[in-house]
PDB file of C-alpha atoms and ligand atoms in Angstrom:
ATOM      1  CA  UNK A   1     275.944 122.545-114.429  1.00  0.00           C
ATOM      2  CA  UNK A   2     272.381 122.808-115.676  1.00  0.00           C
ATOM      3  CA  UNK A   3     273.201 122.190-119.375  1.00  0.00           C
ATOM      4  CA  UNK A   4     274.448 118.651-118.690  1.00  0.00           C
ATOM      5  CA  UNK A   5     271.145 117.487-117.204  1.00  0.00           C
ATOM      6  CA  UNK A   6     269.287 119.220-120.051  1.00  0.00           C
ATOM      7  CA  UNK A   7     271.524 117.413-122.552  1.00  0.00           C
ATOM      8  CA  UNK A   8     270.702 114.111-120.823  1.00  0.00           C
ATOM      9  CA  UNK A   9     266.986 114.908-121.088  1.00  0.00           C
ATOM     10  CA  UNK A  10     267.385 115.734-124.785  1.00  0.00           C
ATOM     11  CA  UNK A  11     269.174 112.431-125.319  1.00  0.00           C
ATOM     12  CA  UNK A  12     266.423 110.516-123.482  1.00  0.00           C
ATOM     13  CA  UNK A  13     263.644 112.234-125.464  1.00  0.00           C
ATOM     14  CA  UNK A  14     265.515 111.596-128.716  1.00  0.00           C
ATOM     15  CA  UNK A  15     266.089 107.918-127.966  1.00  0.00           C
ATOM     16  CA  UNK A  16     262.413 107.538-127.121  1.00  0.00           C
ATOM     17  CA  UNK A  17     261.370 109.098-130.441  1.00  0.00           C
ATOM     18  CA  UNK A  18     263.772 106.797-132.331  1.00  0.00           C
ATOM     19  CA  UNK A  19     262.425 103.656-130.735  1.00  0.00           C
ATOM     20  CA  UNK A  20     260.146 102.468-133.515  1.00  0.00           C
ATOM     21  CA  UNK A  21     261.933 104.127-136.344  1.00  0.00           C
ATOM     22  CA  UNK A  22     264.480 102.265-138.455  1.00  0.00           C
ATOM     23  CA  UNK A  23     267.414 104.543-139.012  1.00  0.00           C
ATOM     24  CA  UNK A  24     271.019 104.463-140.061  1.00  0.00           C
ATOM     25  CA  UNK A  25     272.157 107.486-138.127  1.00  0.00           C
ATOM     26  CA  UNK A  26     270.932 110.745-136.692  1.00  0.00           C
ATOM     27  CA  UNK A  27     272.056 113.630-138.865  1.00  0.00           C
ATOM     28  CA  UNK A  28     270.529 116.703-137.231  1.00  0.00           C
ATOM     29  CA  UNK A  29     268.998 117.417-133.847  1.00  0.00           C
ATOM     30  CA  UNK A  30     266.701 120.448-134.014  1.00  0.00           C
ATOM     31  CA  UNK A  31     266.214 122.242-130.725  1.00  0.00           C
ATOM     32  CA  UNK A  32     264.317 125.299-129.652  1.00  0.00           C
ATOM     33  CA  UNK A  33     265.896 127.247-126.819  1.00  0.00           C
ATOM     34  CA  UNK A  34     264.288 130.510-125.727  1.00  0.00           C
ATOM     35  CA  UNK A  35     266.443 133.543-124.921  1.00  0.00           C
ATOM     36  CA  UNK A  36     265.201 133.616-121.314  1.00  0.00           C
ATOM     37  CA  UNK A  37     265.300 129.869-120.708  1.00  0.00           C
ATOM     38  CA  UNK A  38     268.509 130.313-118.751  1.00  0.00           C
ATOM     39  CA  UNK A  39     270.320 127.909-121.073  1.00  0.00           C
ATOM     40  CA  UNK A  40     273.631 128.846-122.603  1.00  0.00           C
ATOM     41  CA  UNK A  41     273.451 127.408-126.154  1.00  0.00           C
ATOM     42  CA  UNK A  42     277.210 126.975-126.432  1.00  0.00           C
ATOM     43  CA  UNK A  43     277.400 125.163-123.097  1.00  0.00           C
ATOM     44  CA  UNK A  44     274.493 122.984-124.226  1.00  0.00           C
ATOM     45  CA  UNK A  45     276.252 122.120-127.485  1.00  0.00           C
ATOM     46  CA  UNK A  46     279.319 121.100-125.556  1.00  0.00           C
ATOM     47  CA  UNK A  47     277.291 119.063-123.055  1.00  0.00           C
ATOM     48  CA  UNK A  48     275.522 117.282-125.924  1.00  0.00           C
ATOM     49  CA  UNK A  49     278.829 116.337-127.510  1.00  0.00           C
ATOM     50  CA  UNK A  50     279.815 114.717-124.226  1.00  0.00           C
ATOM     51  CA  UNK A  51     276.570 112.918-123.327  1.00  0.00           C
ATOM     52  CA  UNK A  52     275.858 111.619-126.853  1.00  0.00           C
ATOM     53  CA  UNK A  53     279.215 109.896-127.108  1.00  0.00           C
ATOM     54  CA  UNK A  54     278.681 106.222-128.045  1.00  0.00           C
ATOM     55  CA  UNK A  55     274.971 106.793-128.700  1.00  0.00           C
ATOM     56  CA  UNK A  56     273.145 107.049-132.073  1.00  0.00           C
ATOM     57  CA  UNK A  57     273.264 110.818-131.635  1.00  0.00           C
ATOM     58  CA  UNK A  58     277.033 110.982-131.613  1.00  0.00           C
ATOM     59  CA  UNK A  59     278.312 113.366-134.270  1.00  0.00           C
ATOM     60  CA  UNK A  60     274.874 114.699-135.185  1.00  0.00           C
ATOM     61  CA  UNK A  61     274.659 118.363-136.010  1.00  0.00           C
ATOM     62  CA  UNK A  62     272.883 120.339-133.304  1.00  0.00           C
ATOM     63  CA  UNK A  63     270.743 123.193-134.626  1.00  0.00           C
ATOM     64  CA  UNK A  64     269.425 125.575-132.041  1.00  0.00           C
ATOM     65  CA  UNK A  65     266.550 127.839-132.958  1.00  0.00           C
ATOM     66  CA  UNK A  66     266.052 130.833-130.701  1.00  0.00           C
ATOM     67  CA  UNK A  67     262.456 132.043-130.751  1.00  0.00           C
ATOM     68  CA  UNK A  68     261.914 135.716-129.932  1.00  0.00           C
ATOM     69  CA  UNK A  69     260.795 136.702-126.483  1.00  0.00           C
ATOM     70  CA  UNK A  70     257.144 137.833-126.434  1.00  0.00           C
ATOM     71  CA  UNK A  71     255.534 139.626-123.518  1.00  0.00           C
ATOM     72  CA  UNK A  72     251.980 140.597-122.745  1.00  0.00           C
ATOM     73  CA  UNK A  73     250.691 143.374-120.543  1.00  0.00           C
ATOM     74  CA  UNK A  74     248.263 142.049-117.937  1.00  0.00           C
ATOM     75  CA  UNK A  75     246.476 145.394-117.788  1.00  0.00           C
ATOM     76  CA  UNK A  76     245.814 146.340-121.424  1.00  0.00           C
ATOM     77  CA  UNK A  77     246.644 142.995-123.119  1.00  0.00           C
ATOM     78  CA  UNK A  78     249.163 144.661-125.414  1.00  0.00           C
ATOM     79  CA  UNK A  79     251.622 142.134-126.818  1.00  0.00           C
ATOM     80  CA  UNK A  80     255.163 143.227-127.463  1.00  0.00           C
ATOM     81  CA  UNK A  81     258.626 141.918-128.189  1.00  0.00           C
ATOM     82  CA  UNK A  82     260.712 141.741-125.086  1.00  0.00           C
ATOM     83  CA  UNK A  83     264.260 142.650-124.477  1.00  0.00           C
ATOM     84  CA  UNK A  84     266.262 142.429-121.304  1.00  0.00           C
ATOM     85  CA  UNK A  85     265.855 146.056-120.355  1.00  0.00           C
ATOM     86  CA  UNK A  86     262.198 146.635-121.217  1.00  0.00           C
ATOM     87  CA  UNK A  87     259.897 145.205-118.599  1.00  0.00           C
ATOM     88  CA  UNK A  88     257.102 147.719-118.781  1.00  0.00           C
ATOM     89  CA  UNK A  89     254.251 147.959-121.267  1.00  0.00           C
ATOM     90  CA  UNK A  90     254.969 150.274-124.239  1.00  0.00           C
ATOM     91  CA  UNK A  91     251.248 151.093-124.521  1.00  0.00           C
ATOM     92  CA  UNK A  92     250.206 151.894-120.931  1.00  0.00           C
ATOM     93  CA  UNK A  93     253.440 151.785-118.938  1.00  0.00           C
ATOM     94  CA  UNK A  94     252.229 149.024-116.639  1.00  0.00           C
ATOM     95  CA  UNK A  95     254.860 146.770-115.140  1.00  0.00           C
ATOM     96  CA  UNK A  96     252.440 143.870-114.745  1.00  0.00           C
ATOM     97  CA  UNK A  97     253.931 141.854-117.566  1.00  0.00           C
ATOM     98  CA  UNK A  98     253.725 138.184-118.307  1.00  0.00           C
ATOM     99  CA  UNK A  99     255.974 136.093-120.488  1.00  0.00           C
ATOM    100  CA  UNK A 100     254.220 134.532-123.498  1.00  0.00           C
ATOM    101  CA  UNK A 101     257.234 132.887-125.061  1.00  0.00           C
ATOM    102  CA  UNK A 102     260.982 132.891-124.776  1.00  0.00           C
ATOM    103  CA  UNK A 103     261.583 130.274-122.104  1.00  0.00           C
ATOM    104  CA  UNK A 104     261.268 127.227-124.376  1.00  0.00           C
ATOM    105  CA  UNK A 105     263.507 124.205-124.046  1.00  0.00           C
ATOM    106  CA  UNK A 106     262.271 121.735-126.635  1.00  0.00           C
ATOM    107  CA  UNK A 107     263.404 119.005-128.938  1.00  0.00           C
ATOM    108  CA  UNK A 108     261.687 120.020-132.190  1.00  0.00           C
ATOM    109  CA  UNK A 109     262.623 116.926-134.174  1.00  0.00           C
ATOM    110  CA  UNK A 110     265.428 114.712-135.356  1.00  0.00           C
ATOM    111  CA  UNK A 111     266.544 114.362-138.938  1.00  0.00           C
ATOM    112  CA  UNK A 112     267.704 110.838-139.571  1.00  0.00           C
ATOM    113  CA  UNK A 113     269.251 108.926-142.408  1.00  0.00           C
ATOM    114  CA  UNK A 114     266.781 106.131-142.935  1.00  0.00           C
ATOM    115  CA  UNK A 115     267.832 102.565-143.211  1.00  0.00           C
ATOM    116  CA  UNK A 116     267.385 101.455-146.789  1.00  0.00           C
TER     117      UNK A 116
HETATM  118 ZN1   ZN B   1     249.648 147.856-121.031  1.00  0.00          ZN
END
């Protein structure tokens, strides 16, 4: 299950970013998960609940932003919004398409309650 190892990576990245930051608790974890990243957001949420148990991230709200898929035609450089069915260029009909965005898997930031 791919989402569990991703959740472990997210936890590791988060802990690293919290290292030199005094905080009371982590309130929100902001993630960016592209629609063609192959990650199931609900499975990821569940995996995060499990792997963050007994860590500072336990109980934090997980917000997942889904950026739109963007494609570019390699022949005419037309940029267009992708969907699962459309893999040819709307301008010239070419099928030489490259993915510009939509496969992100990122920790955007953490919102913490600072230690007063
Ligand atoms: Zn084209």
